């Protein structure tokens, strides 16, 4: 897998920061202009909470496998990428909640793709492309994530 050179390990983070800032401003605008006003109590907040926590759990698994593969010659790269991944998780959750609270996509399961696409693509471009991943690391990552999927979906079959 082609990885980014050591000279610019923070360049994808700059682009991701700009993307998250623009999407957060746009989702805040949509939430202010087109809010969904619930007429009866619903369980929307619980949906947002469960998706955010599950996404954070999967993000922690991805980080645990990929952070040791980052270049050790760059000072504090592992710590800064961990902090940036937490920021990506918080901003993705905020964008997810704000988009999900508009009247256009309230109570629509497709709003889940906003969080999944934004958070996991941020982790990919920020950490996984910079890390020197081996085939064994990909197998470990796939096995852990496959186990999580089986844990949640196998009892339903």
Tab-separated table of C-alpha atoms in Angstrom:
chain	number	residue	atom	x	y	z
A	1	UNK	CA	0.000	0.000	0.000
A	2	UNK	CA	1.385	3.369	-0.950
A	3	UNK	CA	1.861	5.644	2.018
A	4	UNK	CA	2.443	9.367	2.241
A	5	UNK	CA	6.003	10.588	2.604
A	6	UNK	CA	7.307	11.475	6.022
A	7	UNK	CA	7.891	15.077	4.956
A	8	UNK	CA	4.169	15.903	4.956
A	9	UNK	CA	2.326	13.695	7.474
A	10	UNK	CA	-0.052	16.514	8.446
A	11	UNK	CA	-1.098	17.646	4.962
A	12	UNK	CA	-4.225	15.395	4.832
A	13	UNK	CA	-5.198	16.714	8.266
A	14	UNK	CA	-5.235	20.274	6.964
A	15	UNK	CA	-7.619	19.309	4.168
A	16	UNK	CA	-9.773	17.280	6.555
A	17	UNK	CA	-9.918	20.163	9.016
A	18	UNK	CA	-11.166	22.497	6.285
A	19	UNK	CA	-13.734	19.913	5.140
A	20	UNK	CA	-15.022	19.350	8.681
A	21	UNK	CA	-15.234	23.094	9.326
A	22	UNK	CA	-17.204	23.723	6.126
A	23	UNK	CA	-19.561	20.797	6.771
A	24	UNK	CA	-20.086	21.885	10.362
A	25	UNK	CA	-20.967	25.422	9.264
A	26	UNK	CA	-23.309	24.081	6.561
A	27	UNK	CA	-25.029	21.649	8.925
A	28	UNK	CA	-25.438	24.389	11.526
A	29	UNK	CA	-26.974	26.624	8.857
A	30	UNK	CA	-29.419	23.890	7.810
A	31	UNK	CA	-30.289	23.202	11.437
A	32	UNK	CA	-31.002	26.891	12.090
A	33	UNK	CA	-32.966	27.546	8.880
A	34	UNK	CA	-34.806	24.208	8.514
A	35	UNK	CA	-35.125	22.704	11.993
A	36	UNK	CA	-37.258	19.706	12.716
A	37	UNK	CA	-39.653	20.540	15.516
A	38	UNK	CA	-40.868	17.311	17.102
A	39	UNK	CA	-44.589	17.216	17.788
A	40	UNK	CA	-44.336	14.209	20.082
A	41	UNK	CA	-41.494	12.647	22.071
A	42	UNK	CA	-39.215	10.448	20.022
A	43	UNK	CA	-36.083	8.380	20.465
A	44	UNK	CA	-33.906	10.342	18.025
A	45	UNK	CA	-31.319	11.291	20.641
A	46	UNK	CA	-30.837	7.645	21.594
A	47	UNK	CA	-30.237	6.776	17.923
A	48	UNK	CA	-27.600	9.508	17.649
A	49	UNK	CA	-25.957	8.364	20.885
A	50	UNK	CA	-25.798	4.685	19.917
A	51	UNK	CA	-24.393	5.385	16.449
A	52	UNK	CA	-21.805	7.804	17.808
A	53	UNK	CA	-20.630	5.424	20.537
A	54	UNK	CA	-20.453	2.426	18.173
A	55	UNK	CA	-18.570	4.512	15.628
A	56	UNK	CA	-16.181	5.673	18.338
A	57	UNK	CA	-15.625	2.081	19.449
A	58	UNK	CA	-14.795	0.980	15.912
A	59	UNK	CA	-12.589	4.048	15.531
A	60	UNK	CA	-10.665	3.066	18.675
A	61	UNK	CA	-10.086	-0.400	17.190
A	62	UNK	CA	-8.782	1.129	13.962
A	63	UNK	CA	-6.539	3.495	15.906
A	64	UNK	CA	-5.208	0.688	18.109
A	65	UNK	CA	-4.085	-1.284	15.064
A	66	UNK	CA	-2.713	1.583	12.972
A	67	UNK	CA	-1.057	3.972	15.436
A	68	UNK	CA	1.890	1.654	16.194
A	69	UNK	CA	2.650	1.602	12.454
A	70	UNK	CA	3.216	5.366	12.211
A	71	UNK	CA	6.703	6.718	11.598
A	72	UNK	CA	8.658	7.152	14.839
A	73	UNK	CA	11.070	9.721	13.403
A	74	UNK	CA	8.430	12.461	13.395
A	75	UNK	CA	8.148	13.871	16.897
A	76	UNK	CA	4.803	13.297	18.646
A	77	UNK	CA	3.161	12.013	15.458
A	78	UNK	CA	1.310	9.202	17.248
A	79	UNK	CA	-0.022	11.466	19.982
A	80	UNK	CA	-1.089	14.192	17.576
A	81	UNK	CA	-2.829	11.709	15.258
A	82	UNK	CA	-4.689	10.274	18.257
A	83	UNK	CA	-5.849	13.745	19.315
A	84	UNK	CA	-6.828	14.564	15.731
A	85	UNK	CA	-8.859	11.358	15.499
A	86	UNK	CA	-10.750	12.366	18.656
A	87	UNK	CA	-11.431	15.768	17.094
A	88	UNK	CA	-12.658	14.046	13.917
A	89	UNK	CA	-14.965	11.861	15.986
A	90	UNK	CA	-16.429	14.843	17.853
A	91	UNK	CA	-16.890	16.942	14.736
A	92	UNK	CA	-18.368	14.000	12.777
A	93	UNK	CA	-20.811	13.393	15.628
A	94	UNK	CA	-21.767	17.073	15.707
A	95	UNK	CA	-22.310	17.176	11.952
A	96	UNK	CA	-24.287	13.917	12.158
A	97	UNK	CA	-26.596	15.275	14.879
A	98	UNK	CA	-27.091	18.636	13.163
A	99	UNK	CA	-27.841	17.065	9.774
A	100	UNK	CA	-30.127	14.540	11.426
A	101	UNK	CA	-32.094	17.277	13.173
A	102	UNK	CA	-33.156	19.065	10.003
A	103	UNK	CA	-36.591	18.522	8.551
A	104	UNK	CA	-35.146	17.142	5.310
A	105	UNK	CA	-33.543	14.023	6.700
A	106	UNK	CA	-34.986	13.635	10.178
A	107	UNK	CA	-35.857	10.023	10.981
A	108	UNK	CA	-34.135	8.859	7.809
A	109	UNK	CA	-31.606	6.045	8.146
A	110	UNK	CA	-29.560	7.526	5.312
A	111	UNK	CA	-28.285	10.157	7.736
A	112	UNK	CA	-26.174	7.348	9.171
A	113	UNK	CA	-24.016	7.507	6.047
A	114	UNK	CA	-23.103	11.097	6.920
A	115	UNK	CA	-21.366	9.911	10.085
A	116	UNK	CA	-19.916	6.708	8.655
A	117	UNK	CA	-18.551	8.309	5.504
A	118	UNK	CA	-17.170	11.392	7.211
A	119	UNK	CA	-15.581	9.765	10.267
A	120	UNK	CA	-14.098	6.656	8.709
A	121	UNK	CA	-12.821	8.438	5.604
A	122	UNK	CA	-11.167	10.954	7.939
A	123	UNK	CA	-9.481	8.115	9.811
A	124	UNK	CA	-8.385	6.551	6.547
A	125	UNK	CA	-6.862	9.683	5.053
A	126	UNK	CA	-5.371	10.912	8.323
A	127	UNK	CA	-3.933	7.743	9.845
A	128	UNK	CA	-4.153	4.649	7.657
A	129	UNK	CA	-2.604	6.210	4.544
A	130	UNK	CA	0.235	7.653	6.610
A	131	UNK	CA	0.865	4.396	8.494
A	132	UNK	CA	3.081	1.661	7.136
A	133	UNK	CA	0.484	-1.121	7.207
A	134	UNK	CA	1.505	-4.730	6.638
A	135	UNK	CA	-0.730	-7.486	5.330
A	136	UNK	CA	-0.917	-8.958	8.832
A	137	UNK	CA	-2.215	-5.617	10.174
A	138	UNK	CA	-4.995	-5.584	7.587
A	139	UNK	CA	-5.944	-9.138	8.576
A	140	UNK	CA	-6.004	-8.203	12.276
A	141	UNK	CA	-8.129	-5.148	11.539
A	142	UNK	CA	-10.526	-7.147	9.363
A	143	UNK	CA	-10.806	-9.908	11.947
A	144	UNK	CA	-11.597	-7.543	14.806
A	145	UNK	CA	-14.132	-5.549	12.781
A	146	UNK	CA	-15.654	-8.767	11.428
A	147	UNK	CA	-15.992	-10.039	14.989
A	148	UNK	CA	-17.762	-6.832	16.003
A	149	UNK	CA	-20.161	-7.181	13.070
A	150	UNK	CA	-20.865	-10.803	13.967
A	151	UNK	CA	-21.384	-9.859	17.604
A	152	UNK	CA	-24.053	-7.316	16.708
A	153	UNK	CA	-25.736	-8.991	13.734
A	154	UNK	CA	-25.411	-12.742	14.347
A	155	UNK	CA	-27.978	-12.880	17.185
A	156	UNK	CA	-30.506	-11.272	14.833
A	157	UNK	CA	-30.197	-14.007	12.201
